[in-house]
PDB file of C-alpha atoms and ligand atoms in Angstrom:
ATOM      1  CA  MET A   2      63.561-128.830  68.996  1.00 62.00           C
ATOM      2  CA  ARG A   3      66.337-130.898  70.498  1.00 65.00           C
ATOM      3  CA  GLU A   4      65.759-133.551  67.862  1.00 63.00           C
ATOM      4  CA  ALA A   5      65.935-130.979  65.096  1.00 62.00           C
ATOM      5  CA  VAL A   6      69.270-129.711  66.399  1.00 60.00           C
ATOM      6  CA  GLU A   7      70.539-133.259  66.757  1.00 60.00           C
ATOM      7  CA  GLN A   8      69.605-133.964  63.150  1.00 58.00           C
ATOM      8  CA  LEU A   9      71.488-130.909  61.976  1.00 58.00           C
ATOM      9  CA  LEU A  10      74.593-131.729  63.973  1.00 59.00           C
ATOM     10  CA  LEU A  11      74.775-135.442  63.303  1.00 58.00           C
ATOM     11  CA  PRO A  12      75.928-136.668  59.916  1.00 57.00           C
ATOM     12  CA  ALA A  13      73.121-138.536  58.193  1.00 81.00           C
ATOM     13  CA  GLU A  14      74.765-141.910  58.424  1.00 87.00           C
ATOM     14  CA  CYS A  15      73.622-145.212  59.856  1.00 92.00           C
ATOM     15  CA  LEU A  16      74.631-145.524  63.473  1.00 90.00           C
ATOM     16  CA  LEU A  17      75.367-149.227  63.085  1.00 92.00           C
ATOM     17  CA  CYS A  18      77.208-149.521  59.744  1.00 93.00           C
ATOM     18  CA  ARG A  19      78.067-145.883  58.960  1.00 90.00           C
ATOM     19  CA  ALA A  20      76.490-146.087  55.498  1.00 90.00           C
ATOM     20  CA  LEU A  21      74.996-142.789  54.358  1.00 87.00           C
ATOM     21  CA  LEU A  22      71.262-142.586  54.937  1.00 85.00           C
ATOM     22  CA  SER A  23      69.019-141.624  52.053  1.00 79.00           C
ATOM     23  CA  PHE A  24      67.204-138.312  52.344  1.00 75.00           C
ATOM     24  CA  ARG A  25      63.955-140.231  52.890  1.00 76.00           C
ATOM     25  CA  ASP A  26      65.542-141.938  55.915  1.00 74.00           C
ATOM     26  CA  SER A  27      67.276-138.896  57.343  1.00 73.00           C
ATOM     27  CA  ALA A  28      65.057-138.904  60.431  1.00 77.00           C
ATOM     28  CA  ARG A  29      66.225-142.447  61.183  1.00 86.00           C
ATOM     29  CA  LEU A  30      69.409-143.572  62.859  1.00 91.00           C
ATOM     30  CA  VAL A  31      69.571-147.081  61.351  1.00 94.00           C
ATOM     31  CA  CYS A  32      69.651-147.829  57.608  1.00 93.00           C
ATOM     32  CA  ASP A  33      67.339-150.244  55.755  1.00 91.00           C
ATOM     33  CA  VAL A  34      70.067-152.854  55.333  1.00 93.00           C
ATOM     34  CA  CYS A  35      70.824-152.987  59.066  1.00 95.00           C
ATOM     35  CA  ARG A  36      67.117-153.063  59.973  1.00 94.00           C
ATOM     36  CA  HIS A  37      66.555-156.007  57.644  1.00 95.00           C
ATOM     37  CA  ARG A  38      69.382-157.889  59.350  1.00 96.00           C
ATOM     38  CA  TRP A  39      67.451-157.895  62.618  1.00 97.00           C
ATOM     39  CA  ARG A  40      66.114-161.457  62.892  1.00 97.00           C
ATOM     40  CA  PRO A  41      62.375-161.462  63.702  1.00 97.00           C
ATOM     41  CA  VAL A  42      61.034-163.724  66.435  1.00 95.00           C
ATOM     42  CA  ARG A  43      58.588-165.959  64.572  1.00 93.00           C
ATOM     43  CA  ALA A  44      55.807-168.436  65.347  1.00 91.00           C
ATOM     44  CA  PRO A  45      55.314-171.248  66.196  1.00 89.00           C
ATOM     45  CA  TRP A  46      55.678-170.129  69.770  1.00 91.00           C
ATOM     46  CA  CYS A  47      54.100-170.448  73.190  1.00 91.00           C
ATOM     47  CA  PRO A  48      50.807-168.529  72.764  1.00 91.00           C
ATOM     48  CA  ARG A  49      51.381-166.793  76.067  1.00 92.00           C
ATOM     49  CA  CYS A  50      55.043-165.793  76.309  1.00 92.00           C
ATOM     50  CA  GLY A  51      55.866-165.989  72.612  1.00 92.00           C
ATOM     51  CA  GLN A  52      58.957-168.121  73.131  1.00 89.00           C
ATOM     52  CA  PRO A  53      59.512-170.367  70.081  1.00 83.00           C
ATOM     53  CA  GLU A  54      60.642-173.478  71.898  1.00 71.00           C
ATOM     54  CA  PRO A  55      59.759-177.054  71.195  1.00 61.00           C
ATOM     55  CA  LEU A  56      57.182-177.439  73.922  1.00 56.00           C
ATOM     56  CA  PHE A  57      56.615-180.592  75.900  1.00 68.00           C
ATOM     57  CA  GLY A  58      53.545-180.068  77.986  1.00 73.00           C
ATOM     58  CA  ARG A  59      53.104-176.759  79.725  1.00 77.00           C
ATOM     59  CA  CYS A  60      55.560-173.930  78.917  1.00 84.00           C
ATOM     60  CA  ARG A  61      57.848-173.519  81.901  1.00 80.00           C
ATOM     61  CA  LEU A  62      59.030-170.063  80.928  1.00 82.00           C
ATOM     62  CA  CYS A  63      55.746-168.331  81.716  1.00 87.00           C
ATOM     63  CA  ALA A  64      54.308-170.790  84.256  1.00 84.00           C
ATOM     64  CA  GLU A  65      54.996-168.510  87.230  1.00 82.00           C
ATOM     65  CA  TRP A  66      53.624-165.344  85.681  1.00 84.00           C
ATOM     66  CA  PRO A  67      50.757-163.609  87.491  1.00 84.00           C
ATOM     67  CA  ALA A  68      47.384-164.594  86.043  1.00 85.00           C
ATOM     68  CA  ALA A  69      46.658-161.169  84.550  1.00 84.00           C
ATOM     69  CA  PHE A  70      49.893-161.233  82.522  1.00 90.00           C
ATOM     70  CA  GLU A  71      48.223-162.402  79.370  1.00 93.00           C
ATOM     71  CA  ARG A  72      50.761-162.212  76.575  1.00 94.00           C
ATOM     72  CA  ALA A  73      54.339-161.191  75.770  1.00 94.00           C
ATOM     73  CA  ARG A  74      55.747-160.611  72.308  1.00 96.00           C
ATOM     74  CA  SER A  75      59.134-159.443  71.074  1.00 96.00           C
ATOM     75  CA  ALA A  76      60.056-158.079  67.655  1.00 97.00           C
ATOM     76  CA  VAL A  77      63.557-159.460  67.092  1.00 97.00           C
ATOM     77  CA  TRP A  78      66.273-161.605  68.620  1.00 95.00           C
ATOM     78  CA  LEU A  79      68.705-159.669  70.743  1.00 94.00           C
ATOM     79  CA  GLU A  80      71.899-160.338  68.800  1.00 94.00           C
ATOM     80  CA  GLY A  81      74.294-158.547  66.450  1.00 94.00           C
ATOM     81  CA  GLY A  82      73.022-155.203  65.216  1.00 95.00           C
ATOM     82  CA  ALA A  83      69.766-155.462  67.184  1.00 96.00           C
ATOM     83  CA  ARG A  84      71.740-155.707  70.414  1.00 95.00           C
ATOM     84  CA  ASP A  85      73.920-152.787  69.310  1.00 95.00           C
ATOM     85  CA  ALA A  86      70.786-150.708  68.665  1.00 95.00           C
ATOM     86  CA  VAL A  87      69.445-151.456  72.158  1.00 95.00           C
ATOM     87  CA  HIS A  88      72.838-150.524  73.568  1.00 94.00           C
ATOM     88  CA  VAL A  89      72.604-147.164  71.796  1.00 93.00           C
ATOM     89  CA  LEU A  90      69.132-146.611  73.255  1.00 93.00           C
ATOM     90  CA  LYS A  91      70.257-147.498  76.774  1.00 91.00           C
ATOM     91  CA  TYR A  92      73.786-146.176  76.971  1.00 90.00           C
ATOM     92  CA  GLY A  93      74.544-144.267  73.772  1.00 86.00           C
ATOM     93  CA  GLY A  94      72.725-141.105  74.798  1.00 86.00           C
ATOM     94  CA  LEU A  95      70.673-141.185  71.583  1.00 89.00           C
ATOM     95  CA  PRO A  96      67.108-141.962  72.674  1.00 92.00           C
ATOM     96  CA  ARG A  97      65.913-140.957  69.198  1.00 92.00           C
ATOM     97  CA  ILE A  98      66.823-144.479  68.069  1.00 94.00           C
ATOM     98  CA  ALA A  99      63.586-145.519  69.827  1.00 96.00           C
ATOM     99  CA  THR A 100      61.829-144.524  66.583  1.00 95.00           C
ATOM    100  CA  ASP A 101      63.789-147.182  64.688  1.00 96.00           C
ATOM    101  CA  LEU A 102      63.126-149.840  67.309  1.00 97.00           C
ATOM    102  CA  ALA A 103      59.417-148.998  67.507  1.00 97.00           C
ATOM    103  CA  ALA A 104      59.128-149.373  63.725  1.00 95.00           C
ATOM    104  CA  ALA A 105      60.164-153.017  64.119  1.00 96.00           C
ATOM    105  CA  MET A 106      57.532-153.515  66.859  1.00 97.00           C
ATOM    106  CA  VAL A 107      54.503-152.072  65.070  1.00 96.00           C
ATOM    107  CA  GLY A 108      53.312-155.484  63.813  1.00 96.00           C
ATOM    108  CA  LEU A 109      53.406-157.194  67.227  1.00 96.00           C
ATOM    109  CA  ASP A 110      50.092-158.854  67.934  1.00 94.00           C
ATOM    110  CA  VAL A 111      48.870-158.088  71.439  1.00 93.00           C
ATOM    111  CA  PRO A 112      45.286-157.606  72.630  1.00 90.00           C
ATOM    112  CA  GLY A 113      44.011-154.091  73.244  1.00 84.00           C
ATOM    113  CA  LEU A 114      45.569-152.257  70.307  1.00 88.00           C
ATOM    114  CA  ASP A 115      42.288-150.366  69.948  1.00 88.00           C
ATOM    115  CA  SER A 116      41.618-149.723  73.626  1.00 87.00           C
ATOM    116  CA  GLY A 117      44.729-150.249  75.768  1.00 88.00           C
ATOM    117  CA  LEU A 118      47.275-147.965  77.310  1.00 91.00           C
ATOM    118  CA  LEU A 119      51.043-148.188  77.043  1.00 94.00           C
ATOM    119  CA  VAL A 120      52.761-148.236  80.425  1.00 93.00           C
ATOM    120  CA  PRO A 121      56.564-147.839  80.454  1.00 94.00           C
ATOM    121  CA  VAL A 122      58.599-149.820  82.970  1.00 91.00           C
ATOM    122  CA  PRO A 123      60.070-147.134  85.233  1.00 91.00           C
ATOM    123  CA  LEU A 124      63.795-146.784  85.861  1.00 88.00           C
ATOM    124  CA  GLY A 125      65.315-146.542  89.294  1.00 85.00           C
ATOM    125  CA  ARG A 126      66.134-143.007  90.406  1.00 86.00           C
ATOM    126  CA  ALA A 127      69.901-143.478  90.303  1.00 87.00           C
ATOM    127  CA  ARG A 128      69.824-144.891  86.785  1.00 86.00           C
ATOM    128  CA  LEU A 129      67.431-142.223  85.574  1.00 90.00           C
ATOM    129  CA  ARG A 130      69.806-139.569  86.897  1.00 90.00           C
ATOM    130  CA  ASN A 131      72.807-141.122  85.136  1.00 89.00           C
ATOM    131  CA  ARG A 132      71.066-141.720  81.828  1.00 91.00           C
ATOM    132  CA  GLY A 133      68.946-138.598  81.718  1.00 93.00           C
ATOM    133  CA  TYR A 134      65.949-140.466  80.281  1.00 94.00           C
ATOM    134  CA  ASN A 135      64.020-143.709  80.662  1.00 94.00           C
ATOM    135  CA  GLN A 136      64.603-145.826  77.548  1.00 94.00           C
ATOM    136  CA  SER A 137      61.381-147.759  78.139  1.00 95.00           C
ATOM    137  CA  GLU A 138      59.405-144.519  78.179  1.00 96.00           C
ATOM    138  CA  ARG A 139      61.032-143.317  74.936  1.00 96.00           C
ATOM    139  CA  LEU A 140      60.212-146.619  73.287  1.00 96.00           C
ATOM    140  CA  ALA A 141      56.622-146.526  74.573  1.00 96.00           C
ATOM    141  CA  ARG A 142      56.150-143.000  73.215  1.00 97.00           C
ATOM    142  CA  ALA A 143      57.535-143.934  69.789  1.00 96.00           C
ATOM    143  CA  LEU A 144      55.313-147.024  69.685  1.00 96.00           C
ATOM    144  CA  GLY A 145      52.315-145.115  71.033  1.00 96.00           C
ATOM    145  CA  ARG A 146      52.627-142.685  68.126  1.00 96.00           C
ATOM    146  CA  ARG A 147      52.629-145.579  65.650  1.00 95.00           C
ATOM    147  CA  TRP A 148      49.729-147.386  67.347  1.00 96.00           C
ATOM    148  CA  GLY A 149      47.738-144.264  68.147  1.00 95.00           C
ATOM    149  CA  ARG A 150      47.550-145.320  71.825  1.00 94.00           C
ATOM    150  CA  PRO A 151      48.229-143.107  74.849  1.00 94.00           C
ATOM    151  CA  VAL A 152      51.281-143.605  77.042  1.00 94.00           C
ATOM    152  CA  VAL A 153      50.511-143.349  80.746  1.00 91.00           C
ATOM    153  CA  ASP A 154      53.240-143.332  83.387  1.00 88.00           C
ATOM    154  CA  LEU A 155      51.285-145.540  85.773  1.00 88.00           C
ATOM    155  CA  LEU A 156      54.103-147.411  87.460  1.00 89.00           C
ATOM    156  CA  LEU A 157      56.497-146.160  90.113  1.00 86.00           C
ATOM    157  CA  ARG A 158      59.663-147.844  91.353  1.00 85.00           C
ATOM    158  CA  THR A 159      59.421-148.323  95.074  1.00 80.00           C
ATOM    159  CA  ARG A 160      63.174-148.810  95.319  1.00 73.00           C
ATOM    160  CA  ASP A 161      66.303-149.088  93.189  1.00 71.00           C
ATOM    161  CA  THR A 162      67.203-152.657  92.224  1.00 71.00           C
ATOM    162  CA  ALA A 163      70.530-154.206  91.280  1.00 69.00           C
ATOM    163  CA  ALA A 164      71.207-154.836  87.567  1.00 70.00           C
ATOM    164  CA  GLN A 165      69.434-158.067  86.628  1.00 69.00           C
ATOM    165  CA  THR A 166      72.044-159.405  84.216  1.00 67.00           C
ATOM    166  CA  ALA A 167      74.563-160.406  86.886  1.00 67.00           C
ATOM    167  CA  LEU A 168      72.045-162.422  88.881  1.00 68.00           C
ATOM    168  CA  THR A 169      70.862-166.026  88.846  1.00 70.00           C
ATOM    169  CA  PRO A 170      67.185-166.587  87.918  1.00 66.00           C
ATOM    170  CA  GLU A 171      66.201-167.083  91.560  1.00 66.00           C
ATOM    171  CA  ALA A 172      68.033-163.944  92.626  1.00 72.00           C
ATOM    172  CA  ARG A 173      66.358-161.946  89.850  1.00 70.00           C
ATOM    173  CA  LEU A 174      62.916-162.632  91.231  1.00 66.00           C
ATOM    174  CA  ALA A 175      63.975-161.642  94.741  1.00 70.00           C
ATOM    175  CA  ASN A 176      65.723-158.570  93.338  1.00 71.00           C
ATOM    176  CA  VAL A 177      62.578-157.090  91.777  1.00 72.00           C
ATOM    177  CA  ALA A 178      59.962-158.443  94.211  1.00 73.00           C
ATOM    178  CA  GLY A 179      57.736-155.536  95.222  1.00 75.00           C
ATOM    179  CA  ALA A 180      59.850-153.113  93.163  1.00 78.00           C
ATOM    180  CA  PHE A 181      56.847-151.466  91.494  1.00 82.00           C
ATOM    181  CA  LYS A 182      53.631-149.887  92.576  1.00 81.00           C
ATOM    182  CA  VAL A 183      50.890-148.135  90.667  1.00 78.00           C
ATOM    183  CA  ARG A 184      50.475-144.378  91.086  1.00 74.00           C
ATOM    184  CA  ASN A 185      47.577-143.599  93.428  1.00 63.00           C
ATOM    185  CA  GLY A 186      47.175-147.353  93.941  1.00 54.00           C
ATOM    186  CA  GLU A 187      44.514-147.680  91.233  1.00 51.00           C
ATOM    187  CA  CYS A 188      44.746-148.043  87.493  1.00 47.00           C
ATOM    188  CA  GLY A 189      41.402-146.327  87.035  1.00 42.00           C
ATOM    189  CA  VAL A 190      41.076-148.095  83.695  1.00 39.00           C
ATOM    190  CA  ARG A 191      40.283-151.804  83.605  1.00 35.00           C
ATOM    191  CA  ASN A 192      42.279-152.461  80.489  1.00 33.00           C
ATOM    192  CA  GLU A 193      46.016-152.007  80.852  1.00 35.00           C
ATOM    193  CA  ARG A 194      48.837-152.950  78.535  1.00 35.00           C
ATOM    194  CA  SER A 195      52.461-152.779  79.474  1.00 38.00           C
ATOM    195  CA  PRO A 196      55.321-152.313  77.029  1.00 38.00           C
ATOM    196  CA  ALA A 197      58.975-152.602  77.829  1.00 38.00           C
ATOM    197  CA  ASP A 198      62.197-153.111  76.016  1.00 35.00           C
ATOM    198  CA  SER A 199      64.232-155.842  77.662  1.00 35.00           C
ATOM    199  CA  PRO A 200      65.039-158.102  79.382  1.00 42.00           C
ATOM    200  CA  LEU A 201      61.895-160.122  79.307  1.00 56.00           C
ATOM    201  CA  GLY A 202      61.391-161.910  82.561  1.00 67.00           C
ATOM    202  CA  ALA A 203      61.331-161.079  86.224  1.00 79.00           C
ATOM    203  CA  THR A 204      61.068-157.308  85.769  1.00 82.00           C
ATOM    204  CA  LEU A 205      58.071-157.539  83.429  1.00 86.00           C
ATOM    205  CA  ALA A 206      56.330-160.149  85.561  1.00 84.00           C
ATOM    206  CA  GLU A 207      56.731-157.930  88.615  1.00 85.00           C
ATOM    207  CA  ALA A 208      55.457-154.862  86.739  1.00 88.00           C
ATOM    208  CA  ALA A 209      52.473-156.923  85.539  1.00 87.00           C
ATOM    209  CA  ARG A 210      51.841-158.050  89.112  1.00 86.00           C
ATOM    210  CA  ALA A 211      51.680-154.425  90.300  1.00 87.00           C
ATOM    211  CA  LEU A 212      49.205-153.521  87.528  1.00 86.00           C
ATOM    212  CA  ASP A 213      47.206-156.652  88.290  1.00 84.00           C
ATOM    213  CA  GLN A 214      46.969-155.811  91.993  1.00 82.00           C
ATOM    214  CA  ALA A 215      45.832-152.296  91.093  1.00 80.00           C
ATOM    215  CA  GLY A 216      42.918-153.699  89.118  1.00 81.00           C
ATOM    216  CA  ALA A 217      44.128-154.010  85.530  1.00 82.00           C
ATOM    217  CA  ARG A 218      41.976-156.595  83.763  1.00 81.00           C
ATOM    218  CA  THR A 219      44.815-157.920  81.649  1.00 86.00           C
ATOM    219  CA  VAL A 220      48.399-156.940  80.958  1.00 91.00           C
ATOM    220  CA  SER A 221      50.449-157.680  77.874  1.00 93.00           C
ATOM    221  CA  ALA A 222      54.119-156.899  77.360  1.00 93.00           C
ATOM    222  CA  VAL A 223      55.903-155.955  74.181  1.00 95.00           C
ATOM    223  CA  THR A 224      59.661-155.758  73.903  1.00 95.00           C
ATOM    224  CA  PHE A 225      61.927-154.890  71.003  1.00 96.00           C
ATOM    225  CA  GLY A 226      64.480-157.637  71.623  1.00 94.00           C
ATOM    226  CA  ARG A 227      64.387-161.091  73.142  1.00 92.00           C
ATOM    227  CA  ALA A 228      67.485-162.748  74.592  1.00 88.00           C
ATOM    228  CA  VAL A 229      68.604-165.690  72.468  1.00 84.00           C
ATOM    229  CA  VAL A 230      69.245-167.610  75.677  1.00 71.00           C
ATOM    230  CA  PRO A 231      65.907-167.044  77.449  1.00 58.00           C
ATOM    231  CA  ASP A 232      66.177-165.201  80.729  1.00 54.00           C
ATOM    232  CA  PHE A 233      62.578-165.714  81.767  1.00 47.00           C
ATOM    233  CA  THR A 234      62.407-166.386  85.450  1.00 40.00           C
TER     234      THR A 234
HETATM  235 ZN1   ZN B   3      73.317-149.607  58.536  1.00 58.84          ZN
HETATM  236 ZN1   ZN B   4      55.290-169.628  77.639  1.00 58.84          ZN
END
């Protein structure tokens, strides 16, 4: 209902470039041209974390990840219009753009697409109150519809954490250490998958650790955008 009203009230123009959207695309917020400008993250990459770096020996970006954190993949590089789109999802008050972001993520190759669950990374209470929604949950629901997989709100924040972006890599780990726990302490299903938007790094590893400790067999992460300067920690 709210989406229908929003569609009536908003002009059918691309949120990023203001071009008029075709009737076919009127449920979207981003036009074809802008979507095609998003630069996909492509192989060759580290098979585990999906970071396309020239690798000498073992990948250092994912070396500290908990063992059950099996794979991470991102759809596009977080730059230009892709970064603007994420900004709209997080701060623009238009969570409907999750549909556009999820469309770019549909082809991501992670295990469990026929059996896994999607688990959003929860927001801290203060941020949830300010924003009115959890962007990770909106993205998971949009992607879950495309993948035909259920979204289960398994994770809880045990405490609010400071914004990660202002912190050094070492401080990021300390900032989110123990920040998540699994509802009822048990996953119940031995086959969990965890999606998230961004940033990729300490937050996802900590969420994976909580799912791991609760008995998930493996955890994979999918994000829409990946920072051009990696912020894995
Ligand atoms: Zn556009
Ligand atoms: Zn790696």
